Amino acid sequence: MGLEQSSAALLEIDNGLKAGADAANETVSRANEAIATVAGGRAVAAEAVGAMRRVSDSATNIDGVIEGLDKIAFQTRVLAMNAAVEAGRAGDAGRGFAVVADLVSALAKRSEDEARSARAQLSVTQAEIVSALGAVERVDGAFEGIAGDVAQVHVLLGGMARSNRASATSVSEITAAIGAMNIATQQNAAMVEQASAAARGLTEEVDRLAAQALRFKVA
Protein backbone atom coordinates (compact mmCIF):
# COMPACT_ATOMS: atom_id res chain seq x y z
CA MET A 1 0.00 0.00 0.00
CA GLY A 2 1.43 3.41 -1.01
CA LEU A 3 1.84 6.35 1.31
CA GLU A 4 -1.12 8.12 -0.31
CA GLN A 5 -3.37 5.11 0.27
CA SER A 6 -2.11 4.78 3.85
CA SER A 7 -2.78 8.46 4.45
CA ALA A 8 -6.30 8.16 3.03
CA ALA A 9 -7.02 5.10 5.19
CA LEU A 10 -5.75 6.84 8.30
CA LEU A 11 -7.84 9.90 7.45
CA GLU A 12 -10.95 7.71 7.34
CA ILE A 13 -10.01 6.17 10.68
CA ASP A 14 -9.40 9.64 12.11
CA ASN A 15 -12.83 10.83 10.93
CA GLY A 16 -14.46 7.71 12.37
CA LEU A 17 -12.80 8.20 15.75
CA LYS A 18 -13.81 11.86 15.85
CA ALA A 19 -17.39 10.92 14.95
CA GLY A 20 -17.32 8.28 17.70
CA ALA A 21 -16.03 10.82 20.20
CA ASP A 22 -18.75 13.29 19.20
CA ALA A 23 -21.40 10.57 19.53
CA ALA A 24 -20.04 9.58 22.94
CA ASN A 25 -20.08 13.23 24.05
CA GLU A 26 -23.68 13.57 22.88
CA THR A 27 -24.61 10.40 24.75
CA VAL A 28 -22.88 11.73 27.86
CA SER A 29 -25.00 14.88 27.59
CA ARG A 30 -28.13 12.75 27.28
CA ALA A 31 -26.97 10.72 30.28
CA ASN A 32 -26.57 13.95 32.26
CA GLU A 33 -30.15 14.88 31.36
CA ALA A 34 -31.33 11.41 32.40
CA ILE A 35 -29.50 11.72 35.72
CA ALA A 36 -31.15 15.10 36.31
CA THR A 37 -34.56 13.65 35.43
CA VAL A 38 -34.06 10.69 37.77
CA ALA A 39 -32.93 13.04 40.52
CA GLY A 40 -36.11 15.07 40.04
CA GLY A 41 -38.18 11.87 40.15
CA ARG A 42 -36.47 10.80 43.36
CA ALA A 43 -37.17 14.20 44.90
CA VAL A 44 -40.86 13.85 44.02
CA ALA A 45 -40.90 10.30 45.36
CA ALA A 46 -39.27 11.48 48.59
CA GLU A 47 -41.95 14.17 48.96
CA ALA A 48 -44.63 11.54 48.36
CA VAL A 49 -43.08 9.24 50.97
CA GLY A 50 -42.98 12.08 53.48
CA ALA A 51 -46.61 12.99 52.78
CA MET A 52 -47.70 9.35 53.09
CA ARG A 53 -45.93 8.99 56.42
CA ARG A 54 -47.54 12.15 57.73
CA VAL A 55 -50.95 10.87 56.66
CA SER A 56 -50.19 7.53 58.31
CA ASP A 57 -49.22 9.30 61.54
CA SER A 58 -52.40 11.40 61.39
CA ALA A 59 -54.47 8.25 60.85
CA THR A 60 -52.84 6.67 63.89
CA ASN A 61 -53.69 9.73 65.98
CA ILE A 62 -57.27 9.70 64.69
CA ASP A 63 -57.54 6.03 65.61
CA GLY A 64 -56.50 6.91 69.13
CA VAL A 65 -59.15 9.63 69.32
CA ILE A 66 -61.85 7.27 68.04
CA GLU A 67 -60.80 4.65 70.57
CA GLY A 68 -61.14 7.25 73.33
CA LEU A 69 -64.62 8.22 72.08
CA ASP A 70 -65.59 4.55 71.96
CA LYS A 71 -64.57 4.12 75.59
CA ILE A 72 -66.47 7.24 76.62
CA ALA A 73 -69.58 6.02 74.80
CA PHE A 74 -69.30 2.63 76.48
CA GLN A 75 -68.94 4.19 79.92
CA THR A 76 -71.85 6.53 79.19
CA ARG A 77 -74.03 3.56 78.20
CA VAL A 78 -73.10 1.71 81.36
CA LEU A 79 -73.94 4.75 83.49
CA ALA A 80 -77.24 5.23 81.63
CA MET A 81 -78.16 1.59 82.21
CA ASN A 82 -77.38 1.95 85.93
CA ALA A 83 -79.41 5.16 86.05
CA ALA A 84 -82.36 3.39 84.38
CA VAL A 85 -82.18 0.64 86.98
CA GLU A 86 -82.15 3.15 89.80
CA ALA A 87 -85.02 5.08 88.18
CA GLY A 88 -87.01 1.84 87.94
CA ARG A 89 -86.54 1.28 91.65
CA ALA A 90 -87.86 4.79 92.30
CA GLY A 91 -91.22 3.84 90.79
CA ASP A 92 -93.47 6.48 89.24
CA ALA A 93 -91.19 9.28 90.42
CA GLY A 94 -88.31 7.97 88.40
CA ARG A 95 -90.27 6.94 85.31
CA GLY A 96 -89.40 10.08 83.32
CA PHE A 97 -85.75 9.83 84.29
CA ALA A 98 -85.78 6.18 83.21
CA VAL A 99 -87.00 7.17 79.75
CA VAL A 100 -84.19 9.72 79.47
CA ALA A 101 -81.68 7.15 80.71
CA ASP A 102 -82.88 4.70 78.06
CA LEU A 103 -82.47 7.35 75.37
CA VAL A 104 -78.98 8.20 76.61
CA SER A 105 -78.09 4.50 76.64
CA ALA A 106 -79.37 4.05 73.08
CA LEU A 107 -77.45 7.12 71.94
CA ALA A 108 -74.29 5.85 73.63
CA LYS A 109 -74.77 2.45 71.97
CA ARG A 110 -75.13 4.12 68.60
CA SER A 111 -71.99 6.15 69.30
CA GLU A 112 -70.13 2.93 70.06
CA ASP A 113 -71.32 1.37 66.80
CA GLU A 114 -70.32 4.44 64.82
CA ALA A 115 -66.93 4.51 66.52
CA ARG A 116 -66.33 0.85 65.68
CA SER A 117 -67.37 1.44 62.08
CA ALA A 118 -65.09 4.48 61.83
CA ARG A 119 -62.20 2.50 63.31
CA ALA A 120 -62.80 -0.32 60.81
CA GLN A 121 -62.80 2.12 57.90
CA LEU A 122 -59.75 3.84 59.29
CA SER A 123 -57.96 0.49 59.56
CA VAL A 124 -58.68 -0.14 55.87
CA THR A 125 -57.40 3.33 55.04
CA GLN A 126 -54.27 2.77 57.10
CA ALA A 127 -53.63 -0.51 55.27
CA GLU A 128 -54.02 1.26 51.94
CA ILE A 129 -51.70 4.02 53.09
CA VAL A 130 -49.08 1.45 54.13
CA SER A 131 -49.44 -0.28 50.74
CA ALA A 132 -49.14 3.02 48.88
CA LEU A 133 -46.15 3.99 51.00
CA GLY A 134 -44.46 0.70 50.14
CA ALA A 135 -45.18 1.26 46.44
CA VAL A 136 -43.72 4.77 46.53
CA GLU A 137 -40.65 3.49 48.38
CA ARG A 138 -40.20 0.79 45.73
CA VAL A 139 -40.45 3.46 43.04
CA ASP A 140 -37.82 5.48 44.87
CA GLY A 141 -35.64 2.36 45.08
CA ALA A 142 -36.09 1.81 41.34
CA PHE A 143 -35.11 5.43 40.72
CA GLU A 144 -32.03 4.90 42.86
CA GLY A 145 -31.08 1.81 40.86
CA ILE A 146 -31.63 3.63 37.57
CA ALA A 147 -29.54 6.55 38.81
CA GLY A 148 -26.71 4.16 39.71
CA ASP A 149 -26.87 2.42 36.32
CA VAL A 150 -26.97 5.72 34.42
CA ALA A 151 -24.04 7.00 36.47
CA GLN A 152 -22.00 3.91 35.54
CA VAL A 153 -22.92 4.34 31.87
CA HIS A 154 -21.96 8.01 32.18
CA VAL A 155 -18.52 7.04 33.48
CA LEU A 156 -18.02 4.45 30.72
CA LEU A 157 -19.11 6.85 27.98
CA GLY A 158 -16.85 9.56 29.35
CA GLY A 159 -13.93 7.12 29.22
CA MET A 160 -14.85 6.12 25.67
CA ALA A 161 -15.03 9.77 24.60
CA ARG A 162 -11.63 10.52 26.12
CA SER A 163 -10.12 7.39 24.55
CA ASN A 164 -11.57 8.21 21.13
CA ARG A 165 -10.29 11.78 21.33
CA ALA A 166 -6.82 10.56 22.31
CA SER A 167 -6.84 7.99 19.50
CA ALA A 168 -8.05 10.60 17.01
CA THR A 169 -5.22 12.91 18.09
CA SER A 170 -2.65 10.14 17.66
CA VAL A 171 -4.04 9.17 14.24
CA SER A 172 -4.02 12.84 13.19
CA GLU A 173 -0.35 13.08 14.15
CA ILE A 174 0.43 9.88 12.23
CA THR A 175 -1.54 11.17 9.23
CA ALA A 176 0.42 14.43 9.31
CA ALA A 177 3.70 12.53 9.53
CA ILE A 178 2.76 10.28 6.61
CA GLY A 179 1.70 13.36 4.63
CA ALA A 180 5.10 14.91 5.26
CA MET A 181 6.77 11.62 4.24
CA ASN A 182 4.64 11.54 1.10
CA ILE A 183 5.70 15.08 0.18
CA ALA A 184 9.34 14.24 0.88
CA THR A 185 9.04 11.08 -1.21
CA GLN A 186 7.55 13.03 -4.09
CA GLN A 187 10.34 15.60 -3.79
CA ASN A 188 12.92 12.82 -3.71
CA ALA A 189 11.33 11.21 -6.76
CA ALA A 190 11.51 14.54 -8.60
CA MET A 191 15.17 14.94 -7.58
CA VAL A 192 15.92 11.39 -8.72
CA GLU A 193 14.24 12.11 -12.04
CA GLN A 194 16.31 15.28 -12.41
CA ALA A 195 19.46 13.37 -11.49
CA SER A 196 18.56 10.64 -13.96
CA ALA A 197 18.00 13.22 -16.68
CA ALA A 198 21.33 14.83 -15.81
CA ALA A 199 23.04 11.44 -15.89
CA ARG A 200 21.58 10.72 -19.31
CA GLY A 201 22.79 14.11 -20.49
CA LEU A 202 26.30 13.38 -19.15
CA THR A 203 26.29 9.98 -20.83
CA GLU A 204 25.38 11.51 -24.12
CA GLU A 205 28.09 14.17 -23.68
CA VAL A 206 30.65 11.49 -22.82
CA ASP A 207 29.66 9.55 -25.93
CA ARG A 208 30.13 12.66 -28.07
CA LEU A 209 33.49 13.37 -26.47
CA ALA A 210 34.55 9.77 -27.04
CA ALA A 211 33.51 9.98 -30.69
CA GLN A 212 35.49 13.18 -31.15
CA ALA A 213 38.46 11.67 -29.36
CA LEU A 214 38.59 8.85 -31.86
CA ARG A 215 39.38 11.36 -34.61
CA PHE A 216 42.72 12.12 -33.07
CA LYS A 217 45.68 9.79 -33.73
CA VAL A 218 48.22 9.36 -31.05
CA ALA A 219 51.85 8.60 -32.14
PDB file of C-alpha atoms in Angstrom:
ATOM      1  CA  MET A   1       0.000   0.000   0.000  1.00  0.00           C
ATOM      2  CA  GLY A   2       1.433   3.407  -1.005  1.00  0.00           C
ATOM      3  CA  LEU A   3       1.843   6.347   1.307  1.00  0.00           C
ATOM      4  CA  GLU A   4      -1.119   8.118  -0.312  1.00  0.00           C
ATOM      5  CA  GLN A   5      -3.373   5.106   0.272  1.00  0.00           C
ATOM      6  CA  SER A   6      -2.113   4.775   3.849  1.00  0.00           C
ATOM      7  CA  SER A   7      -2.776   8.464   4.448  1.00  0.00           C
ATOM      8  CA  ALA A   8      -6.297   8.164   3.030  1.00  0.00           C
ATOM      9  CA  ALA A   9      -7.024   5.097   5.186  1.00  0.00           C
ATOM     10  CA  LEU A  10      -5.753   6.844   8.302  1.00  0.00           C
ATOM     11  CA  LEU A  11      -7.843   9.905   7.451  1.00  0.00           C
ATOM     12  CA  GLU A  12     -10.953   7.714   7.335  1.00  0.00           C
ATOM     13  CA  ILE A  13     -10.009   6.171  10.683  1.00  0.00           C
ATOM     14  CA  ASP A  14      -9.403   9.644  12.107  1.00  0.00           C
ATOM     15  CA  ASN A  15     -12.831  10.829  10.926  1.00  0.00           C
ATOM     16  CA  GLY A  16     -14.464   7.707  12.365  1.00  0.00           C
ATOM     17  CA  LEU A  17     -12.802   8.203  15.748  1.00  0.00           C
ATOM     18  CA  LYS A  18     -13.813  11.859  15.846  1.00  0.00           C
ATOM     19  CA  ALA A  19     -17.391  10.921  14.948  1.00  0.00           C
ATOM     20  CA  GLY A  20     -17.325   8.278  17.698  1.00  0.00           C
ATOM     21  CA  ALA A  21     -16.028  10.819  20.199  1.00  0.00           C
ATOM     22  CA  ASP A  22     -18.753  13.288  19.199  1.00  0.00           C
ATOM     23  CA  ALA A  23     -21.403  10.574  19.527  1.00  0.00           C
ATOM     24  CA  ALA A  24     -20.036   9.581  22.939  1.00  0.00           C
ATOM     25  CA  ASN A  25     -20.078  13.234  24.051  1.00  0.00           C
ATOM     26  CA  GLU A  26     -23.681  13.566  22.876  1.00  0.00           C
ATOM     27  CA  THR A  27     -24.611  10.400  24.750  1.00  0.00           C
ATOM     28  CA  VAL A  28     -22.882  11.731  27.864  1.00  0.00           C
ATOM     29  CA  SER A  29     -25.002  14.878  27.586  1.00  0.00           C
ATOM     30  CA  ARG A  30     -28.135  12.746  27.281  1.00  0.00           C
ATOM     31  CA  ALA A  31     -26.969  10.718  30.279  1.00  0.00           C
ATOM     32  CA  ASN A  32     -26.574  13.950  32.256  1.00  0.00           C
ATOM     33  CA  GLU A  33     -30.148  14.882  31.362  1.00  0.00           C
ATOM     34  CA  ALA A  34     -31.328  11.410  32.397  1.00  0.00           C
ATOM     35  CA  ILE A  35     -29.499  11.717  35.723  1.00  0.00           C
ATOM     36  CA  ALA A  36     -31.150  15.102  36.315  1.00  0.00           C
ATOM     37  CA  THR A  37     -34.565  13.647  35.433  1.00  0.00           C
ATOM     38  CA  VAL A  38     -34.056  10.691  37.768  1.00  0.00           C
ATOM     39  CA  ALA A  39     -32.928  13.044  40.524  1.00  0.00           C
ATOM     40  CA  GLY A  40     -36.112  15.066  40.044  1.00  0.00           C
ATOM     41  CA  GLY A  41     -38.175  11.869  40.153  1.00  0.00           C
ATOM     42  CA  ARG A  42     -36.465  10.804  43.362  1.00  0.00           C
ATOM     43  CA  ALA A  43     -37.173  14.203  44.901  1.00  0.00           C
ATOM     44  CA  VAL A  44     -40.863  13.855  44.024  1.00  0.00           C
ATOM     45  CA  ALA A  45     -40.896  10.296  45.360  1.00  0.00           C
ATOM     46  CA  ALA A  46     -39.269  11.482  48.588  1.00  0.00           C
ATOM     47  CA  GLU A  47     -41.950  14.168  48.963  1.00  0.00           C
ATOM     48  CA  ALA A  48     -44.634  11.536  48.361  1.00  0.00           C
ATOM     49  CA  VAL A  49     -43.080   9.235  50.966  1.00  0.00           C
ATOM     50  CA  GLY A  50     -42.978  12.083  53.477  1.00  0.00           C
ATOM     51  CA  ALA A  51     -46.613  12.990  52.780  1.00  0.00           C
ATOM     52  CA  MET A  52     -47.697   9.351  53.093  1.00  0.00           C
ATOM     53  CA  ARG A  53     -45.930   8.988  56.421  1.00  0.00           C
ATOM     54  CA  ARG A  54     -47.538  12.151  57.731  1.00  0.00           C
ATOM     55  CA  VAL A  55     -50.946  10.874  56.659  1.00  0.00           C
ATOM     56  CA  SER A  56     -50.190   7.534  58.308  1.00  0.00           C
ATOM     57  CA  ASP A  57     -49.216   9.303  61.545  1.00  0.00           C
ATOM     58  CA  SER A  58     -52.398  11.399  61.390  1.00  0.00           C
ATOM     59  CA  ALA A  59     -54.469   8.251  60.853  1.00  0.00           C
ATOM     60  CA  THR A  60     -52.839   6.674  63.888  1.00  0.00           C
ATOM     61  CA  ASN A  61     -53.690   9.734  65.977  1.00  0.00           C
ATOM     62  CA  ILE A  62     -57.272   9.704  64.690  1.00  0.00           C
ATOM     63  CA  ASP A  63     -57.541   6.029  65.607  1.00  0.00           C
ATOM     64  CA  GLY A  64     -56.498   6.906  69.134  1.00  0.00           C
ATOM     65  CA  VAL A  65     -59.150   9.629  69.321  1.00  0.00           C
ATOM     66  CA  ILE A  66     -61.846   7.273  68.038  1.00  0.00           C
ATOM     67  CA  GLU A  67     -60.800   4.651  70.566  1.00  0.00           C
ATOM     68  CA  GLY A  68     -61.137   7.245  73.326  1.00  0.00           C
ATOM     69  CA  LEU A  69     -64.620   8.220  72.084  1.00  0.00           C
ATOM     70  CA  ASP A  70     -65.588   4.546  71.963  1.00  0.00           C
ATOM     71  CA  LYS A  71     -64.570   4.118  75.591  1.00  0.00           C
ATOM     72  CA  ILE A  72     -66.468   7.238  76.620  1.00  0.00           C
ATOM     73  CA  ALA A  73     -69.580   6.015  74.795  1.00  0.00           C
ATOM     74  CA  PHE A  74     -69.304   2.627  76.485  1.00  0.00           C
ATOM     75  CA  GLN A  75     -68.939   4.187  79.923  1.00  0.00           C
ATOM     76  CA  THR A  76     -71.854   6.529  79.187  1.00  0.00           C
ATOM     77  CA  ARG A  77     -74.031   3.565  78.198  1.00  0.00           C
ATOM     78  CA  VAL A  78     -73.104   1.706  81.357  1.00  0.00           C
ATOM     79  CA  LEU A  79     -73.939   4.746  83.487  1.00  0.00           C
ATOM     80  CA  ALA A  80     -77.239   5.233  81.629  1.00  0.00           C
ATOM     81  CA  MET A  81     -78.160   1.590  82.208  1.00  0.00           C
ATOM     82  CA  ASN A  82     -77.377   1.951  85.932  1.00  0.00           C
ATOM     83  CA  ALA A  83     -79.414   5.160  86.048  1.00  0.00           C
ATOM     84  CA  ALA A  84     -82.355   3.391  84.385  1.00  0.00           C
ATOM     85  CA  VAL A  85     -82.177   0.642  86.978  1.00  0.00           C
ATOM     86  CA  GLU A  86     -82.154   3.151  89.805  1.00  0.00           C
ATOM     87  CA  ALA A  87     -85.023   5.077  88.178  1.00  0.00           C
ATOM     88  CA  GLY A  88     -87.015   1.838  87.943  1.00  0.00           C
ATOM     89  CA  ARG A  89     -86.543   1.283  91.648  1.00  0.00           C
ATOM     90  CA  ALA A  90     -87.856   4.789  92.298  1.00  0.00           C
ATOM     91  CA  GLY A  91     -91.224   3.839  90.789  1.00  0.00           C
ATOM     92  CA  ASP A  92     -93.465   6.480  89.241  1.00  0.00           C
ATOM     93  CA  ALA A  93     -91.190   9.284  90.423  1.00  0.00           C
ATOM     94  CA  GLY A  94     -88.311   7.967  88.400  1.00  0.00           C
ATOM     95  CA  ARG A  95     -90.267   6.937  85.308  1.00  0.00           C
ATOM     96  CA  GLY A  96     -89.402  10.078  83.321  1.00  0.00           C
ATOM     97  CA  PHE A  97     -85.754   9.826  84.289  1.00  0.00           C
ATOM     98  CA  ALA A  98     -85.777   6.182  83.212  1.00  0.00           C
ATOM     99  CA  VAL A  99     -86.998   7.175  79.755  1.00  0.00           C
ATOM    100  CA  VAL A 100     -84.191   9.723  79.472  1.00  0.00           C
ATOM    101  CA  ALA A 101     -81.676   7.148  80.706  1.00  0.00           C
ATOM    102  CA  ASP A 102     -82.878   4.700  78.062  1.00  0.00           C
ATOM    103  CA  LEU A 103     -82.468   7.348  75.366  1.00  0.00           C
ATOM    104  CA  VAL A 104     -78.975   8.197  76.610  1.00  0.00           C
ATOM    105  CA  SER A 105     -78.090   4.501  76.642  1.00  0.00           C
ATOM    106  CA  ALA A 106     -79.371   4.051  73.077  1.00  0.00           C
ATOM    107  CA  LEU A 107     -77.447   7.118  71.942  1.00  0.00           C
ATOM    108  CA  ALA A 108     -74.287   5.851  73.630  1.00  0.00           C
ATOM    109  CA  LYS A 109     -74.770   2.449  71.973  1.00  0.00           C
ATOM    110  CA  ARG A 110     -75.129   4.124  68.604  1.00  0.00           C
ATOM    111  CA  SER A 111     -71.992   6.151  69.296  1.00  0.00           C
ATOM    112  CA  GLU A 112     -70.125   2.933  70.061  1.00  0.00           C
ATOM    113  CA  ASP A 113     -71.316   1.368  66.798  1.00  0.00           C
ATOM    114  CA  GLU A 114     -70.318   4.435  64.821  1.00  0.00           C
ATOM    115  CA  ALA A 115     -66.931   4.511  66.519  1.00  0.00           C
ATOM    116  CA  ARG A 116     -66.326   0.852  65.680  1.00  0.00           C
ATOM    117  CA  SER A 117     -67.369   1.441  62.080  1.00  0.00           C
ATOM    118  CA  ALA A 118     -65.090   4.475  61.830  1.00  0.00           C
ATOM    119  CA  ARG A 119     -62.203   2.497  63.308  1.00  0.00           C
ATOM    120  CA  ALA A 120     -62.796  -0.315  60.808  1.00  0.00           C
ATOM    121  CA  GLN A 121     -62.802   2.121  57.902  1.00  0.00           C
ATOM    122  CA  LEU A 122     -59.755   3.840  59.294  1.00  0.00           C
ATOM    123  CA  SER A 123     -57.964   0.491  59.561  1.00  0.00           C
ATOM    124  CA  VAL A 124     -58.676  -0.145  55.869  1.00  0.00           C
ATOM    125  CA  THR A 125     -57.400   3.334  55.041  1.00  0.00           C
ATOM    126  CA  GLN A 126     -54.268   2.768  57.103  1.00  0.00           C
ATOM    127  CA  ALA A 127     -53.629  -0.508  55.270  1.00  0.00           C
ATOM    128  CA  GLU A 128     -54.020   1.256  51.940  1.00  0.00           C
ATOM    129  CA  ILE A 129     -51.696   4.020  53.091  1.00  0.00           C
ATOM    130  CA  VAL A 130     -49.084   1.453  54.126  1.00  0.00           C
ATOM    131  CA  SER A 131     -49.444  -0.280  50.744  1.00  0.00           C
ATOM    132  CA  ALA A 132     -49.144   3.023  48.876  1.00  0.00           C
ATOM    133  CA  LEU A 133     -46.150   3.989  50.999  1.00  0.00           C
ATOM    134  CA  GLY A 134     -44.459   0.701  50.138  1.00  0.00           C
ATOM    135  CA  ALA A 135     -45.181   1.262  46.437  1.00  0.00           C
ATOM    136  CA  VAL A 136     -43.715   4.768  46.526  1.00  0.00           C
ATOM    137  CA  GLU A 137     -40.645   3.493  48.383  1.00  0.00           C
ATOM    138  CA  ARG A 138     -40.203   0.793  45.733  1.00  0.00           C
ATOM    139  CA  VAL A 139     -40.445   3.457  43.040  1.00  0.00           C
ATOM    140  CA  ASP A 140     -37.820   5.476  44.870  1.00  0.00           C
ATOM    141  CA  GLY A 141     -35.639   2.361  45.075  1.00  0.00           C
ATOM    142  CA  ALA A 142     -36.089   1.809  41.342  1.00  0.00           C
ATOM    143  CA  PHE A 143     -35.107   5.433  40.719  1.00  0.00           C
ATOM    144  CA  GLU A 144     -32.028   4.900  42.858  1.00  0.00           C
ATOM    145  CA  GLY A 145     -31.084   1.805  40.857  1.00  0.00           C
ATOM    146  CA  ILE A 146     -31.631   3.633  37.574  1.00  0.00           C
ATOM    147  CA  ALA A 147     -29.540   6.552  38.806  1.00  0.00           C
ATOM    148  CA  GLY A 148     -26.713   4.160  39.707  1.00  0.00           C
ATOM    149  CA  ASP A 149     -26.870   2.419  36.319  1.00  0.00           C
ATOM    150  CA  VAL A 150     -26.973   5.716  34.424  1.00  0.00           C
ATOM    151  CA  ALA A 151     -24.035   7.004  36.469  1.00  0.00           C
ATOM    152  CA  GLN A 152     -22.003   3.910  35.535  1.00  0.00           C
ATOM    153  CA  VAL A 153     -22.925   4.337  31.870  1.00  0.00           C
ATOM    154  CA  HIS A 154     -21.961   8.008  32.176  1.00  0.00           C
ATOM    155  CA  VAL A 155     -18.519   7.040  33.475  1.00  0.00           C
ATOM    156  CA  LEU A 156     -18.017   4.450  30.722  1.00  0.00           C
ATOM    157  CA  LEU A 157     -19.110   6.845  27.985  1.00  0.00           C
ATOM    158  CA  GLY A 158     -16.853   9.558  29.353  1.00  0.00           C
ATOM    159  CA  GLY A 159     -13.934   7.123  29.219  1.00  0.00           C
ATOM    160  CA  MET A 160     -14.852   6.119  25.667  1.00  0.00           C
ATOM    161  CA  ALA A 161     -15.031   9.768  24.596  1.00  0.00           C
ATOM    162  CA  ARG A 162     -11.626  10.519  26.116  1.00  0.00           C
ATOM    163  CA  SER A 163     -10.116   7.394  24.549  1.00  0.00           C
ATOM    164  CA  ASN A 164     -11.568   8.214  21.128  1.00  0.00           C
ATOM    165  CA  ARG A 165     -10.291  11.780  21.327  1.00  0.00           C
ATOM    166  CA  ALA A 166      -6.820  10.561  22.308  1.00  0.00           C
ATOM    167  CA  SER A 167      -6.836   7.992  19.496  1.00  0.00           C
ATOM    168  CA  ALA A 168      -8.053  10.604  17.015  1.00  0.00           C
ATOM    169  CA  THR A 169      -5.220  12.912  18.090  1.00  0.00           C
ATOM    170  CA  SER A 170      -2.654  10.136  17.658  1.00  0.00           C
ATOM    171  CA  VAL A 171      -4.044   9.172  14.244  1.00  0.00           C
ATOM    172  CA  SER A 172      -4.024  12.839  13.188  1.00  0.00           C
ATOM    173  CA  GLU A 173      -0.349  13.084  14.151  1.00  0.00           C
ATOM    174  CA  ILE A 174       0.429   9.881  12.232  1.00  0.00           C
ATOM    175  CA  THR A 175      -1.537  11.166   9.230  1.00  0.00           C
ATOM    176  CA  ALA A 176       0.419  14.432   9.311  1.00  0.00           C
ATOM    177  CA  ALA A 177       3.703  12.526   9.534  1.00  0.00           C
ATOM    178  CA  ILE A 178       2.759  10.280   6.606  1.00  0.00           C
ATOM    179  CA  GLY A 179       1.703  13.357   4.635  1.00  0.00           C
ATOM    180  CA  ALA A 180       5.099  14.911   5.255  1.00  0.00           C
ATOM    181  CA  MET A 181       6.768  11.624   4.243  1.00  0.00           C
ATOM    182  CA  ASN A 182       4.642  11.544   1.100  1.00  0.00           C
ATOM    183  CA  ILE A 183       5.698  15.083   0.184  1.00  0.00           C
ATOM    184  CA  ALA A 184       9.338  14.244   0.877  1.00  0.00           C
ATOM    185  CA  THR A 185       9.042  11.082  -1.211  1.00  0.00           C
ATOM    186  CA  GLN A 186       7.554  13.029  -4.085  1.00  0.00           C
ATOM    187  CA  GLN A 187      10.343  15.598  -3.791  1.00  0.00           C
ATOM    188  CA  ASN A 188      12.925  12.816  -3.714  1.00  0.00           C
ATOM    189  CA  ALA A 189      11.326  11.213  -6.765  1.00  0.00           C
ATOM    190  CA  ALA A 190      11.511  14.537  -8.599  1.00  0.00           C
ATOM    191  CA  MET A 191      15.171  14.938  -7.583  1.00  0.00           C
ATOM    192  CA  VAL A 192      15.919  11.387  -8.724  1.00  0.00           C
ATOM    193  CA  GLU A 193      14.244  12.115 -12.043  1.00  0.00           C
ATOM    194  CA  GLN A 194      16.307  15.276 -12.407  1.00  0.00           C
ATOM    195  CA  ALA A 195      19.461  13.369 -11.485  1.00  0.00           C
ATOM    196  CA  SER A 196      18.560  10.639 -13.962  1.00  0.00           C
ATOM    197  CA  ALA A 197      18.002  13.222 -16.679  1.00  0.00           C
ATOM    198  CA  ALA A 198      21.332  14.835 -15.806  1.00  0.00           C
ATOM    199  CA  ALA A 199      23.041  11.442 -15.890  1.00  0.00           C
ATOM    200  CA  ARG A 200      21.580  10.716 -19.308  1.00  0.00           C
ATOM    201  CA  GLY A 201      22.785  14.105 -20.494  1.00  0.00           C
ATOM    202  CA  LEU A 202      26.297  13.375 -19.154  1.00  0.00           C
ATOM    203  CA  THR A 203      26.286   9.982 -20.833  1.00  0.00           C
ATOM    204  CA  GLU A 204      25.382  11.512 -24.124  1.00  0.00           C
ATOM    205  CA  GLU A 205      28.087  14.169 -23.677  1.00  0.00           C
ATOM    206  CA  VAL A 206      30.650  11.494 -22.818  1.00  0.00           C
ATOM    207  CA  ASP A 207      29.662   9.548 -25.928  1.00  0.00           C
ATOM    208  CA  ARG A 208      30.131  12.657 -28.066  1.00  0.00           C
ATOM    209  CA  LEU A 209      33.492  13.371 -26.473  1.00  0.00           C
ATOM    210  CA  ALA A 210      34.551   9.768 -27.037  1.00  0.00           C
ATOM    211  CA  ALA A 211      33.510   9.981 -30.689  1.00  0.00           C
ATOM    212  CA  GLN A 212      35.493  13.180 -31.147  1.00  0.00           C
ATOM    213  CA  ALA A 213      38.465  11.675 -29.362  1.00  0.00           C
ATOM    214  CA  LEU A 214      38.589   8.847 -31.857  1.00  0.00           C
ATOM    215  CA  ARG A 215      39.380  11.361 -34.614  1.00  0.00           C
ATOM    216  CA  PHE A 216      42.720  12.123 -33.071  1.00  0.00           C
ATOM    217  CA  LYS A 217      45.676   9.787 -33.732  1.00  0.00           C
ATOM    218  CA  VAL A 218      48.224   9.364 -31.049  1.00  0.00           C
ATOM    219  CA  ALA A 219      51.853   8.602 -32.138  1.00  0.00           C
TER     220      ALA A 219
END
